PDB file of C-alpha atoms in Angstrom:
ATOM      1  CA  UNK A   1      81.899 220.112   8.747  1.00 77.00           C
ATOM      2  CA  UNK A   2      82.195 217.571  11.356  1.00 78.00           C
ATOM      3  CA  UNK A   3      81.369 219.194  14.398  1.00 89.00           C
ATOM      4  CA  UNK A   4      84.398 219.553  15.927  1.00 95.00           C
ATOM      5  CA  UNK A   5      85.324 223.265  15.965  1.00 96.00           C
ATOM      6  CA  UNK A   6      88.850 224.406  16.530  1.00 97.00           C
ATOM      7  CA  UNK A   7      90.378 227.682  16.789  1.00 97.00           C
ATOM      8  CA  UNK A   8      92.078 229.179  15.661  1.00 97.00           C
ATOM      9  CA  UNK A   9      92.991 227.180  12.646  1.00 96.00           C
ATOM     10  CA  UNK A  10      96.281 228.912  11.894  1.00 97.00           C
ATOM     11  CA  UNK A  11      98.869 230.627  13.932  1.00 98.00           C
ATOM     12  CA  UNK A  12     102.487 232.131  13.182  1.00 98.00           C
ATOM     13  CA  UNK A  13     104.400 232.681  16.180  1.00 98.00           C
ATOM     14  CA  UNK A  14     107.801 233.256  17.074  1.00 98.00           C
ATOM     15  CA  UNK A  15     110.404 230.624  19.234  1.00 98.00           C
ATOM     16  CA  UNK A  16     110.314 230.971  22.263  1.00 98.00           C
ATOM     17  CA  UNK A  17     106.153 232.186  22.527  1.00 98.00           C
ATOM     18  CA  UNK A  18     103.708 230.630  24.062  1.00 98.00           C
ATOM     19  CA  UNK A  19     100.654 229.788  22.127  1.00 98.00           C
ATOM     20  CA  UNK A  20      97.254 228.436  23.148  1.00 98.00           C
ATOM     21  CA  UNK A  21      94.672 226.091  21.123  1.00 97.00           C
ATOM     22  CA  UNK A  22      90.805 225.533  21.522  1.00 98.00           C
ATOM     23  CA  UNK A  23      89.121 222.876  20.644  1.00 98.00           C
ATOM     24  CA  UNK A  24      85.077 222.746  20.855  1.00 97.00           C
ATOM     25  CA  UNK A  25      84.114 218.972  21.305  1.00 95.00           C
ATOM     26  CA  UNK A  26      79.931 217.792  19.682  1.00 93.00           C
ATOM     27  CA  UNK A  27      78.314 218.012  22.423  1.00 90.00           C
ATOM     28  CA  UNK A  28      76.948 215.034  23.299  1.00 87.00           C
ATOM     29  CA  UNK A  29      80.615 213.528  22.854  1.00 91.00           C
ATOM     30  CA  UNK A  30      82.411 213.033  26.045  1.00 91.00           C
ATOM     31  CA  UNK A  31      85.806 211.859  24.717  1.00 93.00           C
ATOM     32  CA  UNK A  32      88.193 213.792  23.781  1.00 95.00           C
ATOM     33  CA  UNK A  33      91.639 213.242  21.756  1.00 95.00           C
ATOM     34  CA  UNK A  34      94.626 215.735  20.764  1.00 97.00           C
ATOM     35  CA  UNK A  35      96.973 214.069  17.615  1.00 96.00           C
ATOM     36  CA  UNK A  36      99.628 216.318  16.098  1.00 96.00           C
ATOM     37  CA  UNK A  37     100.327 215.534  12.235  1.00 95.00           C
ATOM     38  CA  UNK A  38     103.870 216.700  11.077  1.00 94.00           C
ATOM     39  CA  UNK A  39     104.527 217.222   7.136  1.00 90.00           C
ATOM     40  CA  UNK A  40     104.061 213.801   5.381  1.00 88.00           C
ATOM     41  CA  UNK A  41     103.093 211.614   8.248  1.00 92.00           C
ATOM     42  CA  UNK A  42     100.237 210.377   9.980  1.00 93.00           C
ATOM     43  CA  UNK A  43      98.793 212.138  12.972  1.00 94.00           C
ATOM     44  CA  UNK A  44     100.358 211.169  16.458  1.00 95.00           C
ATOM     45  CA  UNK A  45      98.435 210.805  19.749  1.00 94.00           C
ATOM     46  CA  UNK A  46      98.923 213.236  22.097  1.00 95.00           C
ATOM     47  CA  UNK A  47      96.105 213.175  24.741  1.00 95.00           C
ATOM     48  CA  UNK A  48      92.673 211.815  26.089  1.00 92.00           C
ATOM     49  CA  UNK A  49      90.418 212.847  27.987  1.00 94.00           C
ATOM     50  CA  UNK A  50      87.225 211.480  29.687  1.00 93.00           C
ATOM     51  CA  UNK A  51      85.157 214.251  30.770  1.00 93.00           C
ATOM     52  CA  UNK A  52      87.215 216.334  32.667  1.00 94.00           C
ATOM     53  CA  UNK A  53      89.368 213.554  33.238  1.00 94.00           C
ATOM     54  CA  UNK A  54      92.981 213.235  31.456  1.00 94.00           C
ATOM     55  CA  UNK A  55      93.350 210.062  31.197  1.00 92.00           C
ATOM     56  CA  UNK A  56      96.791 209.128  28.850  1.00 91.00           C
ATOM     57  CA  UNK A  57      99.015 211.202  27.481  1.00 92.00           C
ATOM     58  CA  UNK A  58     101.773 210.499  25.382  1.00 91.00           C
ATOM     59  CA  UNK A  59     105.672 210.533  25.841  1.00 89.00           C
ATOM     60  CA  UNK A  60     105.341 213.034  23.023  1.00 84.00           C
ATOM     61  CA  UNK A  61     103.543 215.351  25.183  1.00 86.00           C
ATOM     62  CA  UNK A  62     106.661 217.200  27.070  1.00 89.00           C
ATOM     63  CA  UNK A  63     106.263 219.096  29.885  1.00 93.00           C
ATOM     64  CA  UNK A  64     105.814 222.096  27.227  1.00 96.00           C
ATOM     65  CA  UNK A  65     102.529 220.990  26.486  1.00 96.00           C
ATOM     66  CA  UNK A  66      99.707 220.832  28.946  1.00 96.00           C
ATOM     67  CA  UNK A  67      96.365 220.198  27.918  1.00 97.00           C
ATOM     68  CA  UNK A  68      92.756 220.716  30.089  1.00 96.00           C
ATOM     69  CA  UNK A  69      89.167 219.905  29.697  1.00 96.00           C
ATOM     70  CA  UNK A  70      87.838 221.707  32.725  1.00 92.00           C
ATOM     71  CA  UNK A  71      84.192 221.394  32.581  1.00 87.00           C
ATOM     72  CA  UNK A  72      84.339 218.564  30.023  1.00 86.00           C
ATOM     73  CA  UNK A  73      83.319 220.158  26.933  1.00 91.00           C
ATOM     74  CA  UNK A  74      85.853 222.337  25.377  1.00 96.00           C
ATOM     75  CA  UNK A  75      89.041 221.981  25.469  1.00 98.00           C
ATOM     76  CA  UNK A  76      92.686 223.443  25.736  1.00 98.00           C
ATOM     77  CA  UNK A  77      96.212 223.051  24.670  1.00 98.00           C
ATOM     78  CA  UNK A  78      98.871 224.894  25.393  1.00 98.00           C
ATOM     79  CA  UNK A  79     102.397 224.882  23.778  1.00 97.00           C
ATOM     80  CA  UNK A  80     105.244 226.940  26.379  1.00 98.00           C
ATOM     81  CA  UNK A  81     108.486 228.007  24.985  1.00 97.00           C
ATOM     82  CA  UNK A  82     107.729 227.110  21.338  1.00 98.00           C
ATOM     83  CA  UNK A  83     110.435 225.336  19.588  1.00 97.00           C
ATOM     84  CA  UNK A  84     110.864 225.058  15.628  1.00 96.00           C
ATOM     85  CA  UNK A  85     110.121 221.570  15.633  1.00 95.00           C
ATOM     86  CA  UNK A  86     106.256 222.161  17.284  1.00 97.00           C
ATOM     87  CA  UNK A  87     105.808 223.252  13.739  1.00 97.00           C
ATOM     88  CA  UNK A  88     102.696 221.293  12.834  1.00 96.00           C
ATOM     89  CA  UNK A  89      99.163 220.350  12.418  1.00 95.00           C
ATOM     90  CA  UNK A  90      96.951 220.202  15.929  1.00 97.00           C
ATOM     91  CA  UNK A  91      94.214 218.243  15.491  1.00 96.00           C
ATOM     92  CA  UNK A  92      91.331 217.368  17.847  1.00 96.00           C
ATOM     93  CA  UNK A  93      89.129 214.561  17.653  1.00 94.00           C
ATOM     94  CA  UNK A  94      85.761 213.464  19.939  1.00 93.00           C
ATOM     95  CA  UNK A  95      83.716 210.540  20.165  1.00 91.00           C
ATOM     96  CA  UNK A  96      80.892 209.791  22.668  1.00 86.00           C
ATOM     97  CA  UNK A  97      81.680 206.508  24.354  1.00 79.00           C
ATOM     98  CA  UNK A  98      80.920 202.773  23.948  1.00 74.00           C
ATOM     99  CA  UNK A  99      82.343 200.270  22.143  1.00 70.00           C
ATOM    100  CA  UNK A 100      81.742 201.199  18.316  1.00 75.00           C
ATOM    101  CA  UNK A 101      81.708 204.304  18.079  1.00 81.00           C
ATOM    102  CA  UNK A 102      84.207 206.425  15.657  1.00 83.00           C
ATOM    103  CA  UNK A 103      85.604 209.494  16.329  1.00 88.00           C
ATOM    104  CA  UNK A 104      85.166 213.291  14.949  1.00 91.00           C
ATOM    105  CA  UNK A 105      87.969 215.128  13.786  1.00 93.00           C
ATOM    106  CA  UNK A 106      88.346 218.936  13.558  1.00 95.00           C
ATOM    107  CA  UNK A 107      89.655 221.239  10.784  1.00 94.00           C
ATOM    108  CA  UNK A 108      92.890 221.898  12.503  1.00 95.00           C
ATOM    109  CA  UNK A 109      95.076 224.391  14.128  1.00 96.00           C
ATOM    110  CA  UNK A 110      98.335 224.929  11.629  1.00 96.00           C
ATOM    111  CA  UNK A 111     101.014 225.950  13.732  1.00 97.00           C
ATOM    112  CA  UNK A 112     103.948 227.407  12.678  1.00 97.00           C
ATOM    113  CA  UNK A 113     107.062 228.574  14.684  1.00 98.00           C
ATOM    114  CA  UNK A 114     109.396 230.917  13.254  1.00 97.00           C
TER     115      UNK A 114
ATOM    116  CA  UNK B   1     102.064 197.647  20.782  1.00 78.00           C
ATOM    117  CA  UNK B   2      99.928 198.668  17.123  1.00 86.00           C
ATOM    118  CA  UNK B   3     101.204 200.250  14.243  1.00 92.00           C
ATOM    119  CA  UNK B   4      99.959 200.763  10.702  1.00 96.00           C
ATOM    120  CA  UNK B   5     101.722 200.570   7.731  1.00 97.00           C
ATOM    121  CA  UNK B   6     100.425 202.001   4.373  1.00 98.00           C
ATOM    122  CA  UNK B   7     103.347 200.189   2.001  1.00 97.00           C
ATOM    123  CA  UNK B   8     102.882 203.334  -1.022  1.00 96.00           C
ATOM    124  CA  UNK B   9     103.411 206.897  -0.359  1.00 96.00           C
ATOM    125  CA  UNK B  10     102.070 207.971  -3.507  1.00 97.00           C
ATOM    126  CA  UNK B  11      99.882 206.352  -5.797  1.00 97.00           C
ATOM    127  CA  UNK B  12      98.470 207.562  -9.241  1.00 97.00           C
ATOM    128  CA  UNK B  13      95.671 206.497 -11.075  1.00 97.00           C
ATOM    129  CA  UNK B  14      93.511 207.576 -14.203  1.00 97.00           C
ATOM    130  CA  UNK B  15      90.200 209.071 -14.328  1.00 97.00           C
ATOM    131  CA  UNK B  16      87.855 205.809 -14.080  1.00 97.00           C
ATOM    132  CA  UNK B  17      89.890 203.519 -13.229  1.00 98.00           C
ATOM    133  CA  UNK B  18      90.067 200.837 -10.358  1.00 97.00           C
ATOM    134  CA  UNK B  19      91.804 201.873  -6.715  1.00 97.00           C
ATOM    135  CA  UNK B  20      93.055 199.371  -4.576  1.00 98.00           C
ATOM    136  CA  UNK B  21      95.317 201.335  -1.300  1.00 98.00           C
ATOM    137  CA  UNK B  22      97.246 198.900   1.046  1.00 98.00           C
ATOM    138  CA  UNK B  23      97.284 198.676   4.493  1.00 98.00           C
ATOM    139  CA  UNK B  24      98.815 196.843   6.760  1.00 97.00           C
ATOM    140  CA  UNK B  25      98.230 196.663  10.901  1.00 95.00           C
ATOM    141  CA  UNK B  26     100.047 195.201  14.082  1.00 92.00           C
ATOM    142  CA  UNK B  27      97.683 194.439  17.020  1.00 86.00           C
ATOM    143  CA  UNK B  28      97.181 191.964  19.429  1.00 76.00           C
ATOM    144  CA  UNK B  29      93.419 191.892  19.708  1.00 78.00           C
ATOM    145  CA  UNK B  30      90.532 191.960  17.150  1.00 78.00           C
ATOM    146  CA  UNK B  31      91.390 195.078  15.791  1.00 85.00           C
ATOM    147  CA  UNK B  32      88.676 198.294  15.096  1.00 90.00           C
ATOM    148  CA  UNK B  33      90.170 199.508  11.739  1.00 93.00           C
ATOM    149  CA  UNK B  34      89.292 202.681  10.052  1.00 94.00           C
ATOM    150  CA  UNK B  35      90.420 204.663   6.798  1.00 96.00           C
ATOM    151  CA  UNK B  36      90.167 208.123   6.496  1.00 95.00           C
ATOM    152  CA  UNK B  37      90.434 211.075   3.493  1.00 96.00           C
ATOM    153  CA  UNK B  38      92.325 214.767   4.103  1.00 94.00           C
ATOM    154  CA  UNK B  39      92.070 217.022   1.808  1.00 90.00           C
ATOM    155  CA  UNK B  40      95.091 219.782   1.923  1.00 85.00           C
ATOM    156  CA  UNK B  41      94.867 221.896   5.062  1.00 79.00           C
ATOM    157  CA  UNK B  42      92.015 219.899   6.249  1.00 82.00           C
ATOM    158  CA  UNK B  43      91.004 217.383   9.096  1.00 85.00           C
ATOM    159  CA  UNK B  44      90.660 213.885   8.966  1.00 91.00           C
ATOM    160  CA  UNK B  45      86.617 212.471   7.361  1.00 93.00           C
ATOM    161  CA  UNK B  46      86.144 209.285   8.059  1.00 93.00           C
ATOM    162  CA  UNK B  47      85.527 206.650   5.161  1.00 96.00           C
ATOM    163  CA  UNK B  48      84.355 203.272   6.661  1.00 94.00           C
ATOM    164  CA  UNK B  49      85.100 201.158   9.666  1.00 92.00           C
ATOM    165  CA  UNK B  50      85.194 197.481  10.481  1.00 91.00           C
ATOM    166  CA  UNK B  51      84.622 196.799  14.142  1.00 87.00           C
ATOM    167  CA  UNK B  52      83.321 193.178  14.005  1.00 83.00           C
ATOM    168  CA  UNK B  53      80.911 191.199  11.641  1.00 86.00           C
ATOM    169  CA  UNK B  54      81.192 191.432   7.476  1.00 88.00           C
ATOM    170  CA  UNK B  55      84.631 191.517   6.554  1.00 91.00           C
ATOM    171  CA  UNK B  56      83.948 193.825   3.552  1.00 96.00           C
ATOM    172  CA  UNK B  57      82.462 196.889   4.735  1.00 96.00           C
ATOM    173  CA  UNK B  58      80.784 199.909   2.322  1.00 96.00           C
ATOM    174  CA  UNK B  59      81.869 203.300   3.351  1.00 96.00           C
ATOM    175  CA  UNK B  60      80.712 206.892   1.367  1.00 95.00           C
ATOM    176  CA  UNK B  61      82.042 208.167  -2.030  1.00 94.00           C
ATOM    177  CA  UNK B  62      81.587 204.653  -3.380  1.00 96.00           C
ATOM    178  CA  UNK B  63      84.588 203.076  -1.158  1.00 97.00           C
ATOM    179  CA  UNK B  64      85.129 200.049   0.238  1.00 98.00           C
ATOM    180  CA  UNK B  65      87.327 197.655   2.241  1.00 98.00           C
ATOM    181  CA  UNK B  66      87.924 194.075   3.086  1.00 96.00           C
ATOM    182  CA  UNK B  67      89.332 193.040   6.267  1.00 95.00           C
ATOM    183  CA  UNK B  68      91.797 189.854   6.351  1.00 94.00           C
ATOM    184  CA  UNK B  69      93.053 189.019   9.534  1.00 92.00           C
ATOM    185  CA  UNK B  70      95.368 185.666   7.835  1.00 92.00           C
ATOM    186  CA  UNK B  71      96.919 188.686   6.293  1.00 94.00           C
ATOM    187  CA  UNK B  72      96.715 191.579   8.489  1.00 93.00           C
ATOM    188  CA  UNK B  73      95.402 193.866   5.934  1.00 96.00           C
ATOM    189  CA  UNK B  74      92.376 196.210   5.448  1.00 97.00           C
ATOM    190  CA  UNK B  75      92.910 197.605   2.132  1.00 98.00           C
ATOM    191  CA  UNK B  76      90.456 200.310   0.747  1.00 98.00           C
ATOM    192  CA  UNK B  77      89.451 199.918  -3.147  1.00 98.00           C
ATOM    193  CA  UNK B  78      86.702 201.398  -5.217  1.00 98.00           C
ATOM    194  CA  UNK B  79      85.645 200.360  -8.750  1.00 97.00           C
ATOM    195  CA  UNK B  80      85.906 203.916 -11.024  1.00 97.00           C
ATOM    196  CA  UNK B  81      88.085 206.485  -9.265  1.00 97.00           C
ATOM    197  CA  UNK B  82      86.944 210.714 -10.019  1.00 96.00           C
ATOM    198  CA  UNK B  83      89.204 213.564  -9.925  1.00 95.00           C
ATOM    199  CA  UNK B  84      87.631 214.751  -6.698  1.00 94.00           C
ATOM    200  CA  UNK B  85      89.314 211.898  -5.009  1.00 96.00           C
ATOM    201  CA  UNK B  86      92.818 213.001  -5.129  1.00 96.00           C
ATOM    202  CA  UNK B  87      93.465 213.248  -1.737  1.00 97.00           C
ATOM    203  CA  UNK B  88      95.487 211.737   1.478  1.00 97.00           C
ATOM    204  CA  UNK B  89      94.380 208.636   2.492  1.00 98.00           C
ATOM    205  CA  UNK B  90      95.264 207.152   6.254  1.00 97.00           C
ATOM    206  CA  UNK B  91      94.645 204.103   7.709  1.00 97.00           C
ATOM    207  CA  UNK B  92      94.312 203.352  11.452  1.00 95.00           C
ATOM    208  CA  UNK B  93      93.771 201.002  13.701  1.00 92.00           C
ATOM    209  CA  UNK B  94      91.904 201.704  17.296  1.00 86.00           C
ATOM    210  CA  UNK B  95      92.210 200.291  20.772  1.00 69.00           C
ATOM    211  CA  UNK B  96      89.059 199.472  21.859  1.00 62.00           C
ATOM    212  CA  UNK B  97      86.830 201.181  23.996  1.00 57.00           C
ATOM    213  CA  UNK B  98      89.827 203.998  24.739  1.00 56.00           C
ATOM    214  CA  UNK B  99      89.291 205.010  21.251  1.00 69.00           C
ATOM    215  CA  UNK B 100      93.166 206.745  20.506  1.00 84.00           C
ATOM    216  CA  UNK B 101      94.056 205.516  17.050  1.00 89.00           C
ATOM    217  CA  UNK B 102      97.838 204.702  15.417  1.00 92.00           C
ATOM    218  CA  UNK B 103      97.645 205.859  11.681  1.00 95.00           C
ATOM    219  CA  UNK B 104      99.778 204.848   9.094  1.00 97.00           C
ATOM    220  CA  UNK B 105     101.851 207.597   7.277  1.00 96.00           C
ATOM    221  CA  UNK B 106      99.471 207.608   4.639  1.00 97.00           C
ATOM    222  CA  UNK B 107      99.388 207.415   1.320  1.00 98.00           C
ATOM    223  CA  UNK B 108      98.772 210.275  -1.386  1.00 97.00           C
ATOM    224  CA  UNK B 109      96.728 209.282  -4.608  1.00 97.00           C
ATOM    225  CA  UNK B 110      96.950 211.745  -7.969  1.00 97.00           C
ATOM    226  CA  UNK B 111      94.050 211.403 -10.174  1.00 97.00           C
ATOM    227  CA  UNK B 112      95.196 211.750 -14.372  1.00 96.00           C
ATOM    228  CA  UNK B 113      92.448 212.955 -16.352  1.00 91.00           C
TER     229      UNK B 113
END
């Protein structure tokens, strides 16, 4: 166990749903990162935020997704409309910040859309 | 921009025997490298990391890598694999102080008893 809590870590929903992730940062950690990991491939960057602050998101991110930190500790994405091909592995990372310093990955949220 | 590549998707080895997993990187700066282990249905732990200094760099569970920038590689070995270490194994590279990593597709090792 790394730290990093997410929640839930699966979810089954149908196309078309909306669905909603947590993620629940160490505390002390300040940076926080959203990476989705398809079957067979590396995880993908999705997000980062400073804080509160979002600070890059990725062309992958559509305007489907939408992520928040709103206090700067936990976190939030959601996924509107769900599509078959958001089928994947959500996965949230935090690091505090400096230089060298590695990051913290959570379990997971599986997502599948049916 | 970076990118990763792990050259073998899959990769078995016998109970004891030597690992070597390859990885090469794209980046124009002094890179921070990292590998990391996933078990199925898991997150990401972290194995070791270069940043700067001592090319070859001692992780946990006994693995290590050596970082060659003439080659752009940072390939992970360790001596005497165990069955516990069939796994996924990723590579990644990080951007400095933003801290978002590129991974490599990884690379998944079978351990024969």
């Amino acid at each position: 166990d790394t730290g990093v809590s997410q929640d839930p870590r699966h979810k089954i929903t149908k196309r078309g749903q909306n669905v909603t992730f947590r993620c629940d940062p160490i505390s002390e950690h300040n940076r926080l990162y959203w990476y989705r990991q398809t079957l067979g491939q590396g995880p993908e960057f999705l997000t980062y935020f400073q804080n509160e602050a979002q600070l890059e998101k990725s062309r992958l991110l559509s305007d489907r997704f939408s992520a928040e930190r709103p206090k700067g500790s936990f976190s939030t994405l959601e996924i509107q409309r769900t599509e078959q091909g958001d089928s994947a592995m959500y996965l949230c990372a935090t690091r505090t910040g400096g230089l060298h310093t590695e990051a913290f990955f959570g379990q997971g949220t599986r997502l599948t859309v049916v | 921009a970076q990118s990763v590549t792990q050259p073998d998707i899959h990769i078995t080895v016998s109970e004891g025997a030597s690992l070597e997993l390859r990885c090469n990187y794209s980046y124009g700066a002094t890179p921070y490298l990292f590998w990391y282990v996933q078990s199925p249905g898991q997150g990401l732990q972290l194995l070791l990391k270069y940043f700067s200094g001592d090319t070859l760099v001692q992780g946990i569970k006994g693995f290590e890598a050596e970082f060659k920038r003439s080659q752009s590689s940072f390939n992970l070995r360790k001596p005497s694999v165990h069955w516990s270490d069939a796994a996924e194994y990723f590579c990644a590279v990080g951007a400095g102080n933003a801290g978002k990593s590129t991974f490599g597709d990884g690379t998944t090792l079978t351990v024969k008893p």
